Short mmCIF file of C-alpha atoms and ligand atoms in Angstrom, two decimals:
data_model
loop_
_atom_site.label_atom_id
_atom_site.label_comp_id
_atom_site.label_asym_id
_atom_site.label_seq_id
_atom_site.Cartn_x
_atom_site.Cartn_y
_atom_site.Cartn_z
CA MET R 1371 -39.55 -3.19 16.50
CA ALA R 1372 -37.20 -4.90 19.00
CA ALA R 1373 -33.56 -5.93 17.97
CA LYS R 1374 -33.18 -9.49 17.43
CA THR R 1375 -30.17 -11.66 17.38
CA LYS R 1376 -29.59 -14.84 15.43
CA THR R 1377 -26.68 -16.98 14.95
CA VAL R 1378 -25.20 -17.70 11.32
CA TYR R 1379 -22.41 -19.42 10.12
CA VAL R 1380 -20.21 -17.42 7.89
CA CYS R 1381 -17.54 -18.58 5.17
CA ARG R 1382 -14.09 -16.94 6.12
CA GLU R 1383 -13.16 -17.19 2.28
CA CYS R 1384 -16.32 -16.03 0.30
CA GLY R 1385 -18.64 -14.55 2.78
CA ALA R 1386 -21.52 -17.15 2.27
CA GLU R 1387 -23.84 -17.54 5.02
CA SER R 1388 -25.45 -20.72 6.31
CA PRO R 1389 -27.87 -21.25 9.13
CA LYS R 1390 -26.30 -24.25 10.36
CA TRP R 1391 -22.22 -25.22 10.40
CA MET R 1392 -20.82 -26.70 7.12
CA GLY R 1393 -17.42 -28.65 6.86
CA ARG R 1394 -16.98 -27.57 3.32
CA CYS R 1395 -18.54 -24.48 1.90
CA ASN R 1396 -20.84 -24.99 -1.03
CA GLN R 1397 -20.46 -21.95 -2.53
CA CYS R 1398 -16.56 -21.88 -2.77
CA GLY R 1399 -15.57 -25.34 -2.17
CA GLU R 1400 -13.12 -24.44 0.76
CA TRP R 1401 -13.18 -26.96 3.74
CA ASN R 1402 -13.24 -25.92 7.56
CA THR R 1403 -14.12 -21.97 6.82
CA PHE R 1404 -17.23 -21.65 8.45
CA THR R 1405 -17.34 -19.40 11.88
CA GLU R 1406 -20.25 -18.83 14.19
CA GLU R 1407 -21.36 -15.26 14.08
CA GLN R 1408 -23.99 -13.26 16.11
CA VAL R 1409 -25.79 -11.08 14.04
CA VAL R 1410 -28.37 -8.21 15.22
CA VAL R 1411 -31.38 -7.76 13.07
CA SER R 1412 -32.63 -4.59 14.47
CA SER R 1413 -34.99 -1.97 13.38
CA LYS R 1414 -32.10 0.19 12.10
CA SER R 1415 -31.35 -2.28 9.71
CA SER R 1416 -27.85 -2.21 7.87
CA PHE R 1417 -26.64 0.77 6.19
CA ALA R 1418 -24.14 -0.68 3.87
CA ALA R 1419 -26.80 -3.36 2.54
CA GLY R 1420 -29.34 -0.71 1.66
CA GLY R 1421 -31.50 -0.97 4.29
CA ALA R 1422 -34.46 0.96 5.37
CA ASP R 1423 -32.37 4.21 6.02
CA ALA R 1424 -30.03 4.18 3.19
CA PRO R 1425 -30.80 6.80 0.49
CA THR R 1426 -33.50 6.08 -2.16
CA SER R 1427 -32.59 9.09 -4.33
CA SER R 1428 -30.86 6.82 -7.07
CA VAL R 1429 -33.85 6.23 -9.00
CA ASN R 1430 -33.42 9.90 -10.30
CA ILE R 1431 -30.43 8.15 -12.16
CA LYS R 1432 -31.37 7.30 -15.65
CA PRO R 1433 -28.97 4.94 -17.71
CA MET R 1434 -27.21 6.41 -20.52
CA VAL R 1435 -26.01 5.53 -23.53
CA LEU R 1436 -22.12 5.04 -23.28
CA SER R 1437 -21.14 6.97 -26.20
CA ASP R 1438 -22.92 10.01 -24.17
CA VAL R 1439 -20.80 9.66 -20.82
CA VAL R 1440 -18.47 12.65 -20.13
CA VAL R 1441 -15.25 11.26 -18.55
CA GLY R 1442 -13.46 14.27 -16.98
CA GLU R 1443 -9.46 13.89 -16.64
CA VAL R 1444 -8.85 11.18 -13.80
CA GLN R 1445 -7.06 13.57 -11.21
CA ARG R 1446 -4.19 11.34 -9.86
CA SER R 1447 -2.81 12.96 -6.94
CA SER R 1448 0.94 11.53 -6.91
CA THR R 1449 2.33 10.17 -3.37
CA ALA R 1450 5.77 11.72 -3.65
CA ASN R 1451 6.71 8.14 -3.13
CA ALA R 1452 7.74 6.70 -6.72
CA GLU R 1453 7.39 3.14 -5.94
CA LEU R 1454 3.87 3.41 -4.32
CA ASP R 1455 2.86 5.69 -7.33
CA ARG R 1456 4.29 3.07 -9.87
CA VAL R 1457 1.89 0.34 -8.12
CA LEU R 1458 -0.97 2.51 -8.27
CA GLY R 1459 -0.75 3.37 -11.42
CA GLY R 1460 0.76 6.75 -11.06
CA GLY R 1461 -0.92 8.18 -7.95
CA ILE R 1462 -3.96 7.96 -5.78
CA VAL R 1463 -7.48 8.69 -7.23
CA PRO R 1464 -10.11 10.66 -5.45
CA GLY R 1465 -12.45 8.37 -3.94
CA ALA R 1466 -10.36 5.46 -4.32
CA LEU R 1467 -10.56 2.52 -1.39
CA ILE R 1468 -7.18 1.07 -1.39
CA LEU R 1469 -6.28 -2.10 0.72
CA ILE R 1470 -2.60 -2.48 1.60
CA GLY R 1471 -2.18 -6.29 3.15
CA GLY R 1472 0.73 -7.95 4.44
CA GLU R 1473 1.99 -10.14 7.34
CA PRO R 1474 2.55 -8.57 10.82
CA GLY R 1475 5.80 -6.67 11.31
CA ILE R 1476 6.43 -6.38 7.62
CA GLY R 1477 6.04 -2.73 7.83
CA LYS R 1478 2.71 -1.69 6.60
CA SER R 1479 2.29 0.79 9.29
CA THR R 1480 5.34 2.02 8.72
CA LEU R 1481 4.70 2.60 5.19
CA VAL R 1482 1.71 4.49 5.21
CA LEU R 1483 2.61 6.46 7.80
CA GLN R 1484 5.75 7.41 5.77
CA VAL R 1485 3.42 8.18 3.19
CA ALA R 1486 1.45 10.22 5.12
CA LEU R 1487 4.06 12.55 6.49
CA THR R 1488 5.75 13.11 3.21
CA LEU R 1489 2.66 13.88 0.88
CA PRO R 1490 3.10 17.45 -0.49
CA ASP R 1491 -0.05 19.79 0.58
CA LYS R 1492 -2.33 16.94 1.98
CA ARG R 1493 -3.90 16.60 5.17
CA VAL R 1494 -4.21 13.32 6.28
CA LEU R 1495 -6.30 11.60 8.73
CA TYR R 1496 -4.41 8.46 10.43
CA ILE R 1497 -6.98 6.38 12.58
CA SER R 1498 -5.42 3.44 14.19
CA GLY R 1499 -6.94 0.80 16.43
CA GLU R 1500 -3.86 -0.82 17.25
CA GLU R 1501 -1.42 2.18 18.50
CA SER R 1502 -2.14 4.78 20.50
CA ALA R 1503 -1.16 8.68 19.27
CA GLN R 1504 1.96 8.57 21.35
CA GLN R 1505 3.11 4.96 19.50
CA ILE R 1506 2.64 6.77 16.34
CA LYS R 1507 4.59 9.91 17.12
CA ILE R 1508 7.49 7.60 18.19
CA ARG R 1509 7.28 5.82 15.18
CA ALA R 1510 7.09 9.30 13.13
CA GLU R 1511 10.15 10.40 14.90
CA ARG R 1512 12.21 7.45 13.39
CA ILE R 1513 11.09 8.41 9.77
CA SER R 1514 13.50 10.75 8.38
CA MET R 1515 12.06 13.62 5.95
CA ALA R 1516 8.97 13.58 8.09
CA LYS R 1517 6.71 16.44 8.26
CA MET R 1518 4.33 16.61 10.99
CA ASP R 1519 2.22 19.37 10.69
CA ASN R 1520 -0.16 17.85 8.13
CA CYS R 1521 -0.90 14.62 9.85
CA LEU R 1522 -3.95 14.22 12.52
CA VAL R 1523 -3.72 11.05 14.18
CA VAL R 1524 -6.60 9.42 16.63
CA SER R 1525 -6.97 6.14 18.03
CA ASP R 1526 -10.41 4.85 17.92
CA THR R 1527 -11.78 1.61 16.35
CA ASN R 1528 -15.80 2.72 16.16
CA ILE R 1529 -16.90 2.99 12.69
CA ASP R 1530 -19.42 5.98 13.61
CA HIS R 1531 -16.77 7.79 15.61
CA ILE R 1532 -14.43 7.37 12.43
CA HIS R 1533 -17.24 8.76 10.64
CA GLN R 1534 -17.58 11.99 12.86
CA HIS R 1535 -13.65 12.41 12.80
CA ILE R 1536 -13.67 12.49 9.15
CA LYS R 1537 -16.51 14.95 8.96
CA ALA R 1538 -14.84 17.14 11.63
CA ALA R 1539 -11.44 16.92 10.33
CA ASN R 1540 -12.23 17.34 6.50
CA PRO R 1541 -9.10 15.60 5.53
CA ASP R 1542 -7.81 14.89 1.96
CA ILE R 1543 -6.64 11.43 2.52
CA VAL R 1544 -7.78 9.06 5.26
CA VAL R 1545 -5.61 5.93 6.79
CA ILE R 1546 -7.17 3.03 8.88
CA ASP R 1547 -4.59 0.94 10.47
CA SER R 1548 -6.17 -1.84 10.42
CA ILE R 1549 -9.70 -2.99 8.79
CA GLN R 1550 -9.71 -5.90 11.28
CA THR R 1551 -9.61 -3.47 14.29
CA VAL R 1552 -12.30 -1.56 13.11
CA GLU R 1553 -16.22 -2.28 14.56
CA THR R 1554 -19.75 -1.20 14.37
CA GLU R 1555 -22.69 -1.72 17.02
CA ARG R 1556 -24.76 -2.86 14.13
CA VAL R 1557 -23.09 -6.28 13.83
CA ASP R 1558 -23.22 -8.21 17.25
CA SER R 1559 -19.80 -10.08 16.36
CA LEU R 1560 -16.28 -9.50 17.33
CA PRO R 1561 -13.97 -7.20 15.39
CA GLY R 1562 -11.96 -9.08 12.51
CA SER R 1563 -14.93 -11.14 11.90
CA VAL R 1564 -16.36 -11.57 8.41
CA SER R 1565 -19.87 -9.71 9.29
CA GLN R 1566 -17.85 -6.80 10.95
CA ILE R 1567 -15.38 -6.22 8.18
CA ARG R 1568 -18.22 -6.26 5.45
CA GLU R 1569 -20.38 -3.86 7.34
CA CYS R 1570 -17.45 -1.22 7.97
CA THR R 1571 -15.89 -1.85 4.83
CA GLY R 1572 -19.21 -0.98 3.33
CA ILE R 1573 -19.87 2.03 5.10
CA LEU R 1574 -16.03 3.37 4.46
CA MET R 1575 -16.78 2.30 0.87
CA ARG R 1576 -19.71 4.86 0.86
CA ILE R 1577 -17.85 7.68 2.48
CA ALA R 1578 -15.10 7.41 -0.08
CA LYS R 1579 -17.42 7.51 -2.83
CA GLU R 1580 -19.63 10.12 -1.70
CA GLN R 1581 -16.95 12.73 -0.68
CA HIS R 1582 -14.14 11.50 -3.55
CA LEU R 1583 -12.19 10.82 -0.47
CA PRO R 1584 -9.46 8.54 -0.75
CA ILE R 1585 -9.37 6.13 2.06
CA ILE R 1586 -6.18 3.52 2.59
CA LEU R 1587 -6.98 0.68 4.63
CA ILE R 1588 -4.44 -1.64 6.22
CA GLY R 1589 -5.12 -5.32 6.34
CA HIS R 1590 -3.58 -8.52 8.08
CA ILE R 1591 -2.62 -11.53 6.37
CA ASN R 1592 -3.30 -15.13 8.20
CA LYS R 1593 -0.81 -17.55 8.13
CA ASP R 1594 -1.49 -19.09 4.85
CA GLY R 1595 -0.67 -15.69 3.21
CA GLN R 1596 -4.18 -15.08 2.34
CA LEU R 1597 -5.89 -11.48 3.56
CA ALA R 1598 -7.74 -12.35 6.64
CA GLY R 1599 -11.28 -11.73 6.22
CA PRO R 1600 -13.35 -12.50 3.82
CA LYS R 1601 -12.72 -12.71 -0.05
CA VAL R 1602 -15.49 -9.84 -0.14
CA LEU R 1603 -13.34 -7.44 1.56
CA GLU R 1604 -10.93 -7.86 -1.96
CA HIS R 1605 -13.80 -7.31 -4.04
CA MET R 1606 -15.45 -4.35 -2.35
CA VAL R 1607 -12.08 -2.43 -2.70
CA ASP R 1608 -10.79 -0.67 -5.50
CA VAL R 1609 -7.09 -1.37 -5.20
CA VAL R 1610 -5.59 -4.26 -3.18
CA LEU R 1611 -1.68 -4.01 -2.91
CA GLN R 1612 0.50 -6.46 -1.15
CA PHE R 1613 3.53 -6.00 1.06
CA GLU R 1614 5.83 -8.94 1.25
CA GLY R 1615 9.36 -9.75 2.00
CA ASP R 1616 11.33 -11.71 4.42
CA ARG R 1617 11.58 -9.99 7.86
CA ASN R 1618 15.02 -11.07 8.44
CA HIS R 1619 15.89 -9.02 5.02
CA MET R 1620 15.36 -5.74 4.40
CA TYR R 1621 13.88 -6.03 0.96
CA ARG R 1622 10.16 -5.42 0.69
CA ILE R 1623 8.19 -5.98 -2.30
CA LEU R 1624 4.70 -3.87 -2.82
CA ARG R 1625 2.58 -5.98 -5.49
CA GLY R 1626 -0.50 -5.18 -7.33
CA ILE R 1627 -2.96 -7.78 -6.91
CA LYS R 1628 -6.11 -5.84 -8.13
CA ASN R 1629 -6.30 -2.36 -9.66
CA ARG R 1630 -9.65 -0.96 -11.02
CA PHE R 1631 -7.61 2.55 -12.13
CA GLY R 1632 -4.31 0.85 -13.41
CA SER R 1633 -2.34 -2.50 -14.14
CA THR R 1634 -1.34 -4.97 -11.69
CA ASN R 1635 1.84 -5.52 -13.44
CA GLU R 1636 3.81 -3.18 -11.42
CA ILE R 1637 5.73 -3.71 -8.44
CA GLY R 1638 7.35 -1.47 -6.12
CA ILE R 1639 10.70 -2.11 -4.20
CA PHE R 1640 11.81 -0.63 -0.87
CA GLU R 1641 14.71 -1.26 1.74
CA MET R 1642 13.46 -1.07 5.64
CA LEU R 1643 16.26 0.97 7.29
CA GLY R 1644 16.49 2.29 10.94
CA ASP R 1645 14.85 5.72 9.55
CA GLY R 1646 12.19 4.32 7.55
CA LEU R 1647 11.68 2.73 4.26
CA ARG R 1648 13.94 3.73 1.31
CA GLU R 1649 12.53 3.54 -2.24
CA VAL R 1650 14.45 0.94 -4.56
CA SER R 1651 14.54 2.15 -7.87
CA ASN R 1652 17.47 -0.02 -9.36
CA PRO R 1653 16.25 -3.65 -8.26
CA SER R 1654 19.55 -5.04 -9.47
CA GLU R 1655 21.52 -3.79 -6.53
CA MET R 1656 19.93 -6.02 -4.44
CA LEU R 1657 22.22 -8.78 -6.29
CA LEU R 1658 24.93 -6.38 -6.99
CA SER R 1659 25.89 -5.93 -3.26
CA GLU R 1660 26.27 -9.53 -2.62
CA TRP R 1661 28.01 -10.41 -5.22
CA ASP R 1662 31.68 -10.50 -4.82
CA GLU R 1663 32.96 -14.21 -4.75
CA GLN R 1664 33.11 -16.67 -7.01
CA LEU R 1665 31.19 -19.81 -5.46
CA SER R 1666 29.89 -23.28 -6.71
CA GLY R 1667 26.08 -23.19 -6.64
CA VAL R 1668 25.39 -19.78 -7.53
CA ALA R 1669 23.91 -18.76 -10.81
CA ILE R 1670 22.28 -15.21 -12.02
CA ALA R 1671 19.08 -15.22 -13.47
CA ALA R 1672 17.67 -12.31 -15.49
CA ALA R 1673 14.31 -12.04 -14.11
CA MET R 1674 11.27 -9.79 -14.39
CA GLU R 1675 8.87 -8.68 -11.72
CA GLY R 1676 5.81 -7.25 -13.22
CA ALA R 1677 6.96 -5.01 -15.87
CA ARG R 1678 10.55 -4.76 -14.45
CA PRO R 1679 13.70 -6.52 -15.23
CA PHE R 1680 15.91 -7.36 -12.62
CA LEU R 1681 19.30 -9.64 -12.26
CA ILE R 1682 18.90 -11.75 -9.38
CA GLU R 1683 21.21 -14.38 -7.34
CA ILE R 1684 19.83 -17.98 -7.18
CA GLN R 1685 21.79 -20.10 -4.92
CA ALA R 1686 21.56 -23.84 -4.33
CA LEU R 1687 23.08 -26.75 -2.36
CA ALA R 1688 23.19 -30.06 -3.53
CA SER R 1689 24.47 -32.83 -0.92
CA SER R 1690 24.17 -36.40 -0.19
CA ALA R 1691 21.03 -37.15 1.93
CA ALA R 1692 21.58 -38.01 5.55
CA TYR R 1693 18.49 -40.08 5.79
CA GLY R 1694 16.32 -42.27 3.05
CA THR R 1695 14.17 -39.53 2.00
CA PRO R 1696 15.98 -36.46 0.74
CA GLN R 1697 15.25 -32.98 1.70
CA ARG R 1698 13.94 -30.35 -0.84
CA SER R 1699 13.47 -27.09 0.28
CA ALA R 1700 13.10 -23.61 -1.67
CA THR R 1701 13.02 -20.19 0.10
CA GLY R 1702 11.78 -17.59 -2.26
CA PHE R 1703 10.69 -20.20 -5.15
CA ASP R 1704 7.90 -22.42 -5.54
CA GLY R 1705 8.90 -25.83 -3.81
CA ARG R 1706 6.66 -27.63 -6.09
CA ARG R 1707 8.35 -26.09 -9.38
CA LEU R 1708 11.56 -27.13 -7.85
CA ASN R 1709 10.56 -30.76 -7.47
CA MET R 1710 9.50 -30.60 -10.92
CA LEU R 1711 12.77 -29.27 -12.04
CA LEU R 1712 14.65 -31.87 -10.22
CA ALA R 1713 12.46 -34.55 -12.11
CA VAL R 1714 13.32 -33.20 -15.34
CA LEU R 1715 16.87 -32.86 -14.42
CA GLU R 1716 17.11 -36.44 -13.62
CA LYS R 1717 15.30 -37.89 -16.15
CA ARG R 1718 15.94 -35.84 -19.38
CA ALA R 1719 19.22 -34.69 -18.48
CA GLY R 1720 20.57 -38.01 -16.72
CA PHE R 1721 22.02 -36.16 -13.42
CA LYS R 1722 21.38 -38.47 -10.51
CA LEU R 1723 20.00 -35.92 -7.87
CA ALA R 1724 17.26 -38.57 -6.64
CA THR R 1725 19.60 -39.35 -3.55
CA LYS R 1726 20.35 -35.62 -2.82
CA ASP R 1727 19.50 -32.98 -0.43
CA VAL R 1728 18.76 -30.00 -2.15
CA PHE R 1729 18.15 -26.33 -0.78
CA LEU R 1730 17.38 -23.61 -2.76
CA ASN R 1731 17.44 -19.93 -1.96
CA VAL R 1732 16.73 -16.38 -3.61
CA ALA R 1733 19.27 -13.59 -2.62
CA GLY R 1734 17.85 -10.74 -0.81
CA GLY R 1735 14.68 -12.51 0.65
CA ILE R 1736 12.71 -11.93 -2.54
CA ARG R 1737 10.07 -14.36 -3.80
CA VAL R 1738 10.07 -14.62 -7.63
CA VAL R 1739 7.41 -16.15 -9.29
CA ASP R 1740 8.77 -15.85 -12.91
CA THR R 1741 9.23 -18.96 -14.69
CA ALA R 1742 12.30 -17.55 -16.41
CA VAL R 1743 14.53 -18.19 -13.51
CA ASP R 1744 13.93 -22.18 -14.22
CA LEU R 1745 17.18 -22.03 -16.01
CA ALA R 1746 19.38 -20.10 -13.50
CA VAL R 1747 17.78 -22.47 -10.81
CA ALA R 1748 18.74 -25.80 -12.53
CA ALA R 1749 22.33 -24.26 -13.43
CA SER R 1750 22.70 -23.52 -9.59
CA ILE R 1751 21.68 -27.17 -8.49
CA LEU R 1752 24.11 -28.77 -11.21
CA SER R 1753 26.86 -26.03 -10.29
CA SER R 1754 26.46 -27.07 -6.57
CA ASN R 1755 26.21 -30.67 -7.52
CA THR R 1756 29.41 -30.83 -9.58
CA ASP R 1757 31.15 -28.18 -7.49
CA ILE R 1758 31.97 -26.26 -10.59
CA THR R 1759 31.56 -22.66 -10.43
CA ILE R 1760 29.63 -20.90 -13.09
CA ASN R 1761 31.43 -17.91 -14.73
CA PRO R 1762 30.18 -14.63 -12.99
CA GLY R 1763 29.97 -12.44 -16.28
CA ILE R 1764 27.17 -15.29 -17.58
CA CYS R 1765 23.44 -14.91 -16.45
CA LEU R 1766 20.60 -17.03 -17.56
CA ALA R 1767 16.69 -16.54 -18.70
CA GLY R 1768 14.82 -19.34 -19.80
CA GLU R 1769 11.75 -21.72 -18.85
CA ILE R 1770 12.21 -25.48 -18.66
CA GLY R 1771 9.47 -27.59 -19.99
CA LEU R 1772 8.69 -31.15 -18.92
CA SER R 1773 10.77 -32.94 -21.77
CA GLY R 1774 14.05 -30.62 -21.13
CA GLU R 1775 13.33 -27.92 -23.78
CA ILE R 1776 14.02 -24.36 -22.97
CA ARG R 1777 10.85 -22.24 -23.64
CA PRO R 1778 10.81 -18.78 -24.69
CA VAL R 1779 9.67 -16.16 -21.92
CA THR R 1780 8.47 -12.61 -22.28
CA ARG R 1781 10.23 -9.29 -22.66
CA ILE R 1782 13.41 -10.79 -23.68
CA GLU R 1783 14.79 -7.57 -24.86
CA GLN R 1784 14.27 -5.79 -21.73
CA ARG R 1785 16.43 -8.61 -19.77
CA ILE R 1786 18.92 -8.70 -22.44
CA SER R 1787 19.25 -4.80 -22.01
CA GLU R 1788 19.17 -5.14 -18.14
CA ALA R 1789 22.02 -7.53 -18.06
CA ALA R 1790 24.08 -5.77 -20.51
CA LYS R 1791 23.59 -2.50 -18.39
CA LEU R 1792 25.07 -4.33 -15.83
CA GLY R 1793 28.07 -5.18 -17.24
CA PHE R 1794 27.30 -8.97 -17.84
CA LYS R 1795 29.31 -10.61 -20.67
CA HIS R 1796 27.08 -13.59 -21.91
CA ILE R 1797 23.28 -14.28 -21.45
CA VAL R 1798 21.87 -17.49 -22.03
CA ILE R 1799 18.18 -17.32 -23.44
CA PRO R 1800 15.91 -19.38 -25.45
CA LYS R 1801 16.01 -19.66 -29.07
CA PHE R 1802 13.79 -16.83 -30.83
CA SER R 1803 13.29 -16.72 -34.44
CA ARG R 1804 12.97 -12.79 -34.74
CA LEU R 1805 15.61 -11.50 -32.13
CA ASP R 1806 17.92 -8.94 -33.37
CA VAL R 1807 21.18 -9.84 -31.06
CA SER R 1808 23.48 -7.58 -33.08
CA LYS R 1809 22.23 -4.34 -31.07
CA TYR R 1810 23.15 -5.72 -27.58
CA ASP R 1811 26.60 -5.19 -26.16
CA ILE R 1812 26.33 -8.54 -24.65
CA GLU R 1813 26.96 -11.77 -26.25
CA VAL R 1814 23.32 -13.72 -26.70
CA HIS R 1815 23.37 -17.59 -26.46
CA GLN R 1816 20.28 -18.99 -27.83
CA VAL R 1817 19.71 -22.81 -26.80
CA SER R 1818 16.78 -25.00 -27.08
CA ARG R 1819 17.31 -27.73 -24.82
CA LEU R 1820 18.97 -28.30 -21.40
CA ASP R 1821 21.94 -29.78 -22.68
CA GLN R 1822 23.14 -27.16 -24.82
CA ALA R 1823 23.09 -24.70 -21.90
CA PHE R 1824 24.69 -27.03 -19.56
CA ARG R 1825 27.51 -27.30 -22.47
CA LEU R 1826 28.07 -23.71 -22.68
CA LEU R 1827 28.23 -23.51 -18.56
CA PHE R 1828 30.17 -26.48 -17.50
CA GLN R 1829 32.48 -27.31 -20.50
P1 TYD O 2858 5.41 -2.02 11.53
O1 TYD O 2858 4.92 -0.86 10.39
O2 TYD O 2858 4.94 -2.04 12.87
O3 TYD O 2858 4.88 -3.26 10.53
P2 TYD O 2858 3.20 -3.78 10.26
O4 TYD O 2858 2.11 -2.62 10.39
O5 TYD O 2858 3.26 -4.50 9.13
O6 TYD O 2858 2.65 -4.72 11.32
O7 TYD O 2858 6.89 -2.16 11.27
C1 TYD O 2858 7.63 -3.24 11.16
C2 TYD O 2858 9.00 -3.50 11.71
O8 TYD O 2858 9.98 -2.44 11.18
C3 TYD O 2858 9.38 -3.06 13.12
O9 TYD O 2858 9.71 -4.43 13.90
C4 TYD O 2858 10.16 -2.11 13.07
C5 TYD O 2858 11.03 -1.84 11.89
N1 TYD O 2858 11.15 -0.43 11.49
C6 TYD O 2858 12.37 -0.36 10.99
O10 TYD O 2858 13.18 -1.40 10.70
N2 TYD O 2858 12.63 1.16 10.80
C7 TYD O 2858 11.93 2.15 11.02
O11 TYD O 2858 12.24 3.31 10.43
C8 TYD O 2858 10.50 1.79 11.34
C9 TYD O 2858 9.48 3.01 11.90
C10 TYD O 2858 10.22 0.45 11.86
MG1 MG O 2859 0.75 -2.18 11.97
#
């Protein structure tokens, strides 16, 4: 049977296919996501989709009663990188397909190569479709502690070649940099397209599962902050980690988005240095290094990222708007939440901010999603607006509600302990009825309304 090509339109978000172009995907509801792709319908039907040449032996497997299923101990192998181990839930599981996403230039290749070069007693096959073996060597030479004897590198993009390289090298772990460059002849569209990514990931998934071989895929993120390629890529893999940070700062956060073998509550923190990435085991140092002078517009938040407490500096600048419409801009914090907090300050606490430009910045180029930083955000804005400094021995944790109430936050004990450990004298927190504050070496102030908090800070 001769190969036929057909044109299909594929949604970049969810991977839905349609014979004609549509403005809005009727599966996921996103607008303008359909792209045209040529698909070869060949006699060699798709391997990943379970076509004609896919094995049919699976009929021998019978369903089992769940209580009879025997589970061996999951063998996790440590990566010798404490921050990566933490995000993975303790190490790499055999047969896991791990996707590490991030913006171009953020340091994905550096992170994975560094892990490959410092893994104890493991043979790593590093397949790059983006760089030549020479370029990888140059990068490896920058990384201190690198041991180059256990790492095989090859520059290739064809999935069948990659399969053969894996068979021939018989590695303990495989790295593909990046999944967007891998292609297969079975699909007649460009590398990086939805069908290519889906087909190639499917093949890699089979290799990982059949050979109990962990495979790390690197993936790019598009300008909207989404992993480029279809959502199906995220559905197919076992673990999705996102590497993020501000390229002008040196701190990077590795965040768990999905993990079939552990929690997604964990984050790993790194610092990009001239000789590779350094693990940051005490995240509050991000704050303390920049914290020497007393300035107005600065407040310290006792924040949590995942399961880790850390103290972070929030900086605000409120100044009279030069033009009619005031500007509001937030770096490292949700802009819509900033607008909400400004409205609450205006309406519930009587501060005249409607004619002010407000700029907000989280120190260290870190993005915080914890709502407990609300109180520090509001305090920094008022500190800047009134030009009164906040006592540097005070830190804050509290979520602000729409009526100006301070709402409870998670893991308050951990936040208090962290603040005490770092030498803070006071912490302002929401009211908790069952909290034993006498055990901490820090003065704990419990407040239930915004005005109580401000009286404490600015009296
Ligand atoms: P890279 O890992 O290539 O990013 P990605 O794979 O995500 O596109 O590297 C990003 C940047 O890191 C690059 O601009 C150079 C810098 N870098 C360091 O600062 N220190 C180092 O040791 C290395 C290897 C790179
Ligand atoms: Mg790269």
